[in-house]
Short mmCIF file of C-alpha atoms and ligand atoms in Angstrom, two decimals:
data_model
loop_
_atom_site.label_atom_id
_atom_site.label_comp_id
_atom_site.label_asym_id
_atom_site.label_seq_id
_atom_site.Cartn_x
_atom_site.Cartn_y
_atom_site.Cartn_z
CA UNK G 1 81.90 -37.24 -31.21
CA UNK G 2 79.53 -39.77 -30.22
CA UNK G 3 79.08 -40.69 -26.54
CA UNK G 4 77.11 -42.56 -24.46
CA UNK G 5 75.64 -39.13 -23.34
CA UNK G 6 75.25 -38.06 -26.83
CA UNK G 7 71.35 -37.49 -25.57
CA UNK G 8 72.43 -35.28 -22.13
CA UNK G 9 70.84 -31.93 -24.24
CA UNK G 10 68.24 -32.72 -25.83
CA UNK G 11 66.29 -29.59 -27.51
CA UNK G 12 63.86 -27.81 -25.34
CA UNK G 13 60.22 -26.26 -26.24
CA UNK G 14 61.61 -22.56 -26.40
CA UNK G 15 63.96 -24.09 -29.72
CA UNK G 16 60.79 -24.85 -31.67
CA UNK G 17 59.13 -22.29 -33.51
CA UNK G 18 55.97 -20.72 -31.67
CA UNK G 19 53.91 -21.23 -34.84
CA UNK G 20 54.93 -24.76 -34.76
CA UNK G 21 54.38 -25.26 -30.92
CA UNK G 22 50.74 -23.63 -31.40
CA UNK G 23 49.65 -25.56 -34.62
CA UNK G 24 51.08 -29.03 -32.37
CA UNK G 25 48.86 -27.51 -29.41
CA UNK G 26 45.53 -27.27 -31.61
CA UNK G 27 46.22 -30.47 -32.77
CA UNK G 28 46.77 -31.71 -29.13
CA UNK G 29 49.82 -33.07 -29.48
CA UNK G 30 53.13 -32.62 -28.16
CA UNK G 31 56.75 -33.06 -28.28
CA UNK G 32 58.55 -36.00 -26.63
CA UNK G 33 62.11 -34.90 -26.92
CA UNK G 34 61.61 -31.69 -24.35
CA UNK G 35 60.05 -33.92 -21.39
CA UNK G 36 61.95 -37.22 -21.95
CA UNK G 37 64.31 -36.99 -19.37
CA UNK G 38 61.78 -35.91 -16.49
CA UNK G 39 59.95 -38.98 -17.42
CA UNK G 40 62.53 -41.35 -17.70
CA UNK G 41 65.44 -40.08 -15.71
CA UNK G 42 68.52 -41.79 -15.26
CA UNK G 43 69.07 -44.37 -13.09
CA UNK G 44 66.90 -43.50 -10.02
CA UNK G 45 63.15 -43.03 -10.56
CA UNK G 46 62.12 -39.10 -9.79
CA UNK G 47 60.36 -39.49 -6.68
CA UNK G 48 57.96 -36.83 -4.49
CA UNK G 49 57.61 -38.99 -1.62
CA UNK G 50 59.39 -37.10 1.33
CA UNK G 51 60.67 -38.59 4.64
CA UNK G 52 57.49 -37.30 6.89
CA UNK G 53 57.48 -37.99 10.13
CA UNK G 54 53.76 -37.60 11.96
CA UNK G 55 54.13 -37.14 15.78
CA UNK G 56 51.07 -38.42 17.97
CA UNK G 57 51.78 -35.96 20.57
CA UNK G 58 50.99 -33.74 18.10
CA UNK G 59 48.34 -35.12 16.17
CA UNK G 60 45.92 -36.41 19.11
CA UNK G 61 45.07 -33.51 20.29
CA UNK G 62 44.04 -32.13 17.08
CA UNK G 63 42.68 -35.66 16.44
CA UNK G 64 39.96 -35.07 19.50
CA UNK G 65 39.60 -31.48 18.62
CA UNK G 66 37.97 -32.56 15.30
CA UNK G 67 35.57 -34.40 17.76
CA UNK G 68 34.31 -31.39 19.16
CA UNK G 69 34.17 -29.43 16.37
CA UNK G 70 32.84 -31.77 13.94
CA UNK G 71 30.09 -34.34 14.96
CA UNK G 72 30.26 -38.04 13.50
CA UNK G 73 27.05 -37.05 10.83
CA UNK G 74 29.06 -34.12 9.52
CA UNK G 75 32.07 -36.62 8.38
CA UNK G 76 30.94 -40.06 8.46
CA UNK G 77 34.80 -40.87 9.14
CA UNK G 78 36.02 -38.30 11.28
CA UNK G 79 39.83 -38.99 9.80
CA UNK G 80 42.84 -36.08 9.52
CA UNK G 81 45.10 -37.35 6.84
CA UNK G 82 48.72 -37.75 7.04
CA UNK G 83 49.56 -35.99 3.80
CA UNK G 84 52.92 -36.00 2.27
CA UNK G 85 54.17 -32.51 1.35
CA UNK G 86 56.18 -33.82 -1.17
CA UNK G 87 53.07 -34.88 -3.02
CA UNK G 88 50.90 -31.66 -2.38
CA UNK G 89 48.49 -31.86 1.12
CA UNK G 90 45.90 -31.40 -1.38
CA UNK G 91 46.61 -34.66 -3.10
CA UNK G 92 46.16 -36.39 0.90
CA UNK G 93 48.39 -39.02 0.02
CA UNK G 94 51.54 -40.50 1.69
CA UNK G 95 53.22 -41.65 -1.34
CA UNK G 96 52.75 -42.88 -4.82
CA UNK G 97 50.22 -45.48 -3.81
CA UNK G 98 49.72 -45.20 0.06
CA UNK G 99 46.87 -43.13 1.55
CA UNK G 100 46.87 -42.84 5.70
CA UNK G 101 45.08 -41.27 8.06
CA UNK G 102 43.68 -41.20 11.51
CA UNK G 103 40.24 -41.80 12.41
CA UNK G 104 38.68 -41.22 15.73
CA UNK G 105 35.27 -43.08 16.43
CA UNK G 106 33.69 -41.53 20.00
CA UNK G 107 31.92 -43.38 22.58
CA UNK G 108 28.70 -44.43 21.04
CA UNK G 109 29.34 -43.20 17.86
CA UNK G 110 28.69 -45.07 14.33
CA UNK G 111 30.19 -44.52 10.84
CA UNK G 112 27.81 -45.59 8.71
CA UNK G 113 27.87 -48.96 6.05
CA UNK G 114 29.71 -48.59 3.02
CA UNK G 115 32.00 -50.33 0.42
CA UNK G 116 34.11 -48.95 -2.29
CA UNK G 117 36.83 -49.84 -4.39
CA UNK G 118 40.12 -48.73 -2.75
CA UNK G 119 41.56 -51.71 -0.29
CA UNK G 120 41.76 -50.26 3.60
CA UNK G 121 43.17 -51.65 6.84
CA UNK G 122 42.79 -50.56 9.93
CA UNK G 123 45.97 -50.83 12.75
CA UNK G 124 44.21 -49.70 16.18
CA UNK G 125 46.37 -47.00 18.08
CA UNK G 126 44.50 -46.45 21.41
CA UNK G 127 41.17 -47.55 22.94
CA UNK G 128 38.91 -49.90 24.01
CA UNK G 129 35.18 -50.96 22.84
CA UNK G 130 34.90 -49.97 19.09
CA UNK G 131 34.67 -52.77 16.23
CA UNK G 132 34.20 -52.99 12.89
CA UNK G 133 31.91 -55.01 11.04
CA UNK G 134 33.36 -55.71 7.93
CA UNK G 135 31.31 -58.66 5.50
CA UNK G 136 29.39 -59.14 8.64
CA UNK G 137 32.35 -60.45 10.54
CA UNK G 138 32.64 -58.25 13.82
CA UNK G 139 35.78 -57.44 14.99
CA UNK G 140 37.30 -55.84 18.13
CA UNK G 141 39.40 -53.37 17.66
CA UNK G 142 42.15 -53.41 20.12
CA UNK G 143 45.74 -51.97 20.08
CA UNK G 144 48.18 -53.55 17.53
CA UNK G 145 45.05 -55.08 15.94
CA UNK G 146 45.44 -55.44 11.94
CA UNK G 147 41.86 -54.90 10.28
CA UNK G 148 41.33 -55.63 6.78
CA UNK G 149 38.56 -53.73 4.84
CA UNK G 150 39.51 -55.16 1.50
CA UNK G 151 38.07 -53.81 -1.80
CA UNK G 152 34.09 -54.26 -2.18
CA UNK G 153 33.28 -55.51 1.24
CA UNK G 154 30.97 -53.91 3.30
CA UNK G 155 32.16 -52.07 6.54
CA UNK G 156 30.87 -49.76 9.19
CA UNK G 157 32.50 -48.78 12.56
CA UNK G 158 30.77 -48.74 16.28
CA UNK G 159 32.13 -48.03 19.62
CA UNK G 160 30.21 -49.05 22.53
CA UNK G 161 33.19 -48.18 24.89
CA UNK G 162 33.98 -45.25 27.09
CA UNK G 163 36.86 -43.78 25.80
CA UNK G 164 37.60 -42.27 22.64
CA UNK G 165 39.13 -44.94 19.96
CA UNK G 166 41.92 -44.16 17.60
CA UNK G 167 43.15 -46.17 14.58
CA UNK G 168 45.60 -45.65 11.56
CA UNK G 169 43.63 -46.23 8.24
CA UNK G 170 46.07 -47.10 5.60
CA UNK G 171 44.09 -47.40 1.54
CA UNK G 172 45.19 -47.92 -1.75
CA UNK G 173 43.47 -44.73 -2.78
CA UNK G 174 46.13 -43.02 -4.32
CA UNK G 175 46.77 -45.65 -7.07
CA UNK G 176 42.91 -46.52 -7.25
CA UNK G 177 42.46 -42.70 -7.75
CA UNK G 178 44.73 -42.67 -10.50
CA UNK G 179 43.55 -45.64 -12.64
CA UNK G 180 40.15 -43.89 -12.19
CA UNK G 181 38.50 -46.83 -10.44
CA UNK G 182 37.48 -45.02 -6.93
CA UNK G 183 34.18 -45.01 -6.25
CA UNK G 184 31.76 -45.79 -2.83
CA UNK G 185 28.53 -47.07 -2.77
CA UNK G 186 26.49 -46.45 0.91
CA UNK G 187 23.94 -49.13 2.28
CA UNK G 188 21.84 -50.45 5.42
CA UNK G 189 23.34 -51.15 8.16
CA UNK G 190 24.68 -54.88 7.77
CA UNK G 191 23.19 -57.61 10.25
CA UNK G 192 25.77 -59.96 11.95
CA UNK G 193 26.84 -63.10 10.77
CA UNK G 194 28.97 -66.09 12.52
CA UNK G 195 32.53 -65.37 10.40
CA UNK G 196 34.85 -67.73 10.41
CA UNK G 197 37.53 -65.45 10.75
CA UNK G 198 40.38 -65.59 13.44
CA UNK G 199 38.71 -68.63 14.60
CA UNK G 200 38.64 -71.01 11.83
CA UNK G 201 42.35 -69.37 10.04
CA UNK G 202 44.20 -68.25 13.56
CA UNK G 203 46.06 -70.56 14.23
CA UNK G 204 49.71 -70.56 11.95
CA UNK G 205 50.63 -74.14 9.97
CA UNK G 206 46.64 -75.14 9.80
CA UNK G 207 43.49 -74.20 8.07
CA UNK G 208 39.80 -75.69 7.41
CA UNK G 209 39.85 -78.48 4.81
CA UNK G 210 37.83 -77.78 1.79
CA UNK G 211 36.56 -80.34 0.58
CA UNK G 212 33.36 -80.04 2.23
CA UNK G 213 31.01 -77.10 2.25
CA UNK G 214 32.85 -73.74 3.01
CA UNK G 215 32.32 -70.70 1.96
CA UNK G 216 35.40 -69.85 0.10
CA UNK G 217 36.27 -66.34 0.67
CA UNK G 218 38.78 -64.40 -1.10
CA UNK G 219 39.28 -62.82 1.89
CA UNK G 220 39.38 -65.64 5.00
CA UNK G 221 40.72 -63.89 7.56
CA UNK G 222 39.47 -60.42 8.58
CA UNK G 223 40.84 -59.70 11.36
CA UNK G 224 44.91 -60.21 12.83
CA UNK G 225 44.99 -59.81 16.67
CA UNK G 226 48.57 -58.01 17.71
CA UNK G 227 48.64 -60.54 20.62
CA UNK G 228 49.72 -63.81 17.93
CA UNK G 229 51.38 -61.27 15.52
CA UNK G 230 53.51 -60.14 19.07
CA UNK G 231 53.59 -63.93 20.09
CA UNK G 232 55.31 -64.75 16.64
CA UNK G 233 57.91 -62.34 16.82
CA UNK G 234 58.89 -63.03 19.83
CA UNK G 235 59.57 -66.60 19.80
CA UNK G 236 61.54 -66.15 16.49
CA UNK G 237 63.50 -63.91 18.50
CA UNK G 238 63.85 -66.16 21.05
CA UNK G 239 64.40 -69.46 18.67
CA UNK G 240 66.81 -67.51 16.74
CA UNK G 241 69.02 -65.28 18.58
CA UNK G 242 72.01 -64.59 15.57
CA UNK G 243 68.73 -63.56 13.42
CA UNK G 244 68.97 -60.47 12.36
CA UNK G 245 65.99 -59.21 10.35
CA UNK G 246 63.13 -60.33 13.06
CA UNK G 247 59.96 -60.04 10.96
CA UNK G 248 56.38 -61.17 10.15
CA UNK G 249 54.38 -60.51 6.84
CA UNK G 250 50.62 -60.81 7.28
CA UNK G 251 49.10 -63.43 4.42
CA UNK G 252 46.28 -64.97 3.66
CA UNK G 253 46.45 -67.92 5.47
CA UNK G 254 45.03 -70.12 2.58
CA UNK G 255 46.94 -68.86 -0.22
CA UNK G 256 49.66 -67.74 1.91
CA UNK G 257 49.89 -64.53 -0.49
CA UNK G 258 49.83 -60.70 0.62
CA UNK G 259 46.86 -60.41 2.81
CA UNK G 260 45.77 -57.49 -0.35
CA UNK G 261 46.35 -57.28 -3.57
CA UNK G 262 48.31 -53.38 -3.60
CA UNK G 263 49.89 -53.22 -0.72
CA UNK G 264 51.62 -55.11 2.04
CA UNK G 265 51.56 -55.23 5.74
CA UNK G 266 54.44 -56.67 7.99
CA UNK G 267 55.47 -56.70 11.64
CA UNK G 268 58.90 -56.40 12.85
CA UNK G 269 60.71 -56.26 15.80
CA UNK G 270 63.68 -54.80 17.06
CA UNK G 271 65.33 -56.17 19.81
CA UNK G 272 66.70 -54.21 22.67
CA UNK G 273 69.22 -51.87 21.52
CA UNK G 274 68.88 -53.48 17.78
CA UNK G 275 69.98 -51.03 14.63
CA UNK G 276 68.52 -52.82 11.72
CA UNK G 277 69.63 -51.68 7.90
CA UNK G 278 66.44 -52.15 5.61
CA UNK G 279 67.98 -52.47 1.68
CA UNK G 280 67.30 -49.78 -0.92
CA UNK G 281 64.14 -51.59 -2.53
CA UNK G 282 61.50 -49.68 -4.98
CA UNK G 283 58.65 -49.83 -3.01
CA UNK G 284 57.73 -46.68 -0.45
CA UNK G 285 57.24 -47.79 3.09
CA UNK G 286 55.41 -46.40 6.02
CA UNK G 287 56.55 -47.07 9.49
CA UNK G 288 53.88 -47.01 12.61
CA UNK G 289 55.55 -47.63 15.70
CA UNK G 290 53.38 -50.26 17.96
CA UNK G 291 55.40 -50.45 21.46
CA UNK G 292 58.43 -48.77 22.25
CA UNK G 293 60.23 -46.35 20.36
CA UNK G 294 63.20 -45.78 17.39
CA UNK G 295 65.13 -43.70 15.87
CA UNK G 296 65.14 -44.21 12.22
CA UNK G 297 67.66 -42.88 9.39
CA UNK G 298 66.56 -42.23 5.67
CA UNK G 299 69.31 -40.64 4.14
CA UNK G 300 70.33 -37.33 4.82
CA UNK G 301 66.79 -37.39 7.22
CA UNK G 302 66.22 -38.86 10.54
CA UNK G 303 63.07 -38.77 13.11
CA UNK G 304 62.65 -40.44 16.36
CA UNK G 305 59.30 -42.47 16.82
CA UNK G 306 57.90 -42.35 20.09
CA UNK G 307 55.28 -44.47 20.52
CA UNK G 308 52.29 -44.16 17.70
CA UNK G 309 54.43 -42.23 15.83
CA UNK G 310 53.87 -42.76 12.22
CA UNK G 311 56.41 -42.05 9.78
CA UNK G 312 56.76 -42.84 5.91
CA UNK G 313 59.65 -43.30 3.38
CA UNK G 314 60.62 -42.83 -0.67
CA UNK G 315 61.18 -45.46 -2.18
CA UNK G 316 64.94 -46.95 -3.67
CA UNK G 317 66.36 -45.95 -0.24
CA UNK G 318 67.76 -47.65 2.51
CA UNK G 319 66.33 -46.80 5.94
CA UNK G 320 67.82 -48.20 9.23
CA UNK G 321 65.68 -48.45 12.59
CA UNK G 322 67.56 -48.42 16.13
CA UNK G 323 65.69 -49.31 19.02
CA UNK G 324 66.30 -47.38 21.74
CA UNK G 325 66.12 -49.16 24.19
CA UNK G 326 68.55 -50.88 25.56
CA UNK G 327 66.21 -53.01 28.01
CA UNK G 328 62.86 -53.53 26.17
CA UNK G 329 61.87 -54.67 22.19
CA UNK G 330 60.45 -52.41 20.16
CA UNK G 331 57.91 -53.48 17.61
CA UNK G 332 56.76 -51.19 14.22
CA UNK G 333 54.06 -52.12 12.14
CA UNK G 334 55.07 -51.75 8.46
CA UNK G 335 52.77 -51.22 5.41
CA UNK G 336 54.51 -50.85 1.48
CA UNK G 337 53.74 -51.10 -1.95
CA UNK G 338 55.81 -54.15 -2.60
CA UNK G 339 52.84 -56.81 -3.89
CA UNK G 340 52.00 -53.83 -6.23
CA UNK G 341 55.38 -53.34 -7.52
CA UNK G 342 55.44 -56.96 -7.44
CA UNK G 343 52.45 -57.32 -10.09
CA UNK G 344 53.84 -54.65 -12.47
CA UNK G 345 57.53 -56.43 -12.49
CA UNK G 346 58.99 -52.95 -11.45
CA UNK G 347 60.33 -54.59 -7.78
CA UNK G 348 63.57 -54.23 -7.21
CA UNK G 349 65.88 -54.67 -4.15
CA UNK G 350 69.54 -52.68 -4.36
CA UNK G 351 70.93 -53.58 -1.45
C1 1HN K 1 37.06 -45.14 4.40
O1 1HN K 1 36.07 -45.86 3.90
C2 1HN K 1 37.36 -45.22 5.75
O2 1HN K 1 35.70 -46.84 6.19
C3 1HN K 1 38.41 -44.48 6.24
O3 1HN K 1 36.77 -46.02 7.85
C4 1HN K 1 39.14 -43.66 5.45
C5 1HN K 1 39.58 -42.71 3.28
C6 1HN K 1 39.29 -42.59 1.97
C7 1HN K 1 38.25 -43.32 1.41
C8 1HN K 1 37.52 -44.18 2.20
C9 1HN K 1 36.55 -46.10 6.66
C10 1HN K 1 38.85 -43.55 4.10
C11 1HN K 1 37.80 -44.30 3.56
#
């Protein structure tokens, strides 16, 4: 009898001759029929992306123990990865396409000029008095700050501060790893220029006019202080109290596009006492946790972020955030993999 499961056994190596299997083997090549399902499963993708949950009370202290046991010239980014053990900690990635980690830059300290090919951003976790020149634009780095280090652009870190610095990296590097298109290339130290930057592109609803001379960057704004991204959230809040998904999406402010080609970055905030369902969509996310703190539900798996508690989730599953406060916002930076899904026509949102 014919079903629509007529395929639900399909044969397996061990039915195939060995002779056969080694003469396919020499000839590398091999049989479809015994992998097809892992490749293609039914209905839901196969997914090692695990609900992780990184503590910073945790983490910093092993953060500024790398500091003393390893100085800046030994690493040239003194970074401990948040590695997914779904994936393999080997593999230091946090999901299919989504690299993190978290750097620590000491007083006086400088990571030297380089550009590569993965796409990075920086979101600042503690500290005062480090920046990042990136295309000779420097920026400040300061809490909540969004940093983009997008791919070929030069960028070295300095701190001339007097406290150690902290900031989440999150890269592309798993996906640029894969397509076999990661590489770095070191250079001089780059020299200052006037950027445009936050100043020409910082203000929401207008940019420069192009008609005359500008320099026409792929990548116009460099830098996203928390303060607006904060300011924006709140007065949609405010404007719009039956809202219920209160959220920001950093762009490019002149093609009003994801701020990056792979991945995406958003804001969101929770207001007090909020519980907010996110829909079953295919992209992974990764949840950073910028004031307050939140308990947060993937399926059968739930963590509590305190604050700079980082935290990261499979993809084609719903996740819901409660504040938990019942007095104060709460505000989580977000990064995902939805532009990239986006380009390959693979996005999908289930509800
Ligand atoms: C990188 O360039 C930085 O520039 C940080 O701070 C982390 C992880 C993998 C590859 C390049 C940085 C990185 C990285």
């Amino acid at each position: 009898m014919q079903s629509h499961d007529r395929f639900d056994t399909l044969g397996r190596l061990e039915d195939l001759p060995q002779d056969y299997r080694d003469n396919l083997t020499q000839q590398n090549l091999v049989p479809l029929w015994p992998s097809l399902r892992a490749v293609l499963p039914p209905e839901v993708p196969a997914r090692k992306t695990q609900p992780t949950h990184w503590p910073y009370a945790t983490l910093r202290p092993l953060l500024i123990q790398a500091g003393e046991l390893t100085p800046i010239e030994k690493a040239e980014r003194r970074v401990l990865v948040l590695a997914n053990p779904g994936h393999g900690l080997e593999k230091m990635q946090a999901s299919a396409a989504m690299y993190l980690g978290m750097q620590l830059l000491l007083p006086g300290e400088l990571a030297p000029a380089h550009r590569h090919t993965p796409n990075a951003i920086r979101m600042v976790v503690e500290g005062e008095g480090a920046w990042t020149l990136v295309d000779g634009e420097k920026c400040p780095m300061s809490r909540g700050d969004l940093i983009l280090t997008p791919t070929g652009l030069w960028h070295e870190h300095g701190h001339d501060g007097d406290q150690p610095v902290v900031w989440l990296d999150v890269l592309d590097l798993p996906l640029v790893y894969y397509t076999e298109t990661s590489y770095h290339l070191e250079g001089p130290s780059q020299s200052v220029k006037q950027g445009e930057g936050v100043n020409a592109f910082g203000r929401g609803g207008v940019t420069p006019t192009t008609v005359f001379e500008r320099s026409n960057k792929a990548y116009p704004m460099l830098r996203y202080p928390w303060a607006e991204a904060r300011a924006a959230l709140v007065s949609i809040a405010d404007n719009e109290p039956d809202a219920e998904c209160v959220q920001v999406t950093y762009v490019n402010p002149v093609t009003g596009g994801d701020v990056q080609n792979i991945l995406g970055f958003y804001a969101l905030m929770l207001r007090p006492g909020q519980s907010l369902r996110l829909p079953a969509r295919s992209p992974a996310q990764v949840f950073h946790q910028i004031e307050g703190s939140a308990d947060v539900q993937i399926e059968a798996t739930s963590f509590t972020l305190a604050e700079a508690d980082t935290c990261c989730a499979p993809g084609y599953t719903a996740v819901t955030l409660k504040n938990r406060s019942a007095s104060e916002p709460a505000f989580i930076f977000v990064a995902d993999e939805a532009p990239l899904h986006r380009k390959l026509g693979v996005y999908e949102n289930r509800g």
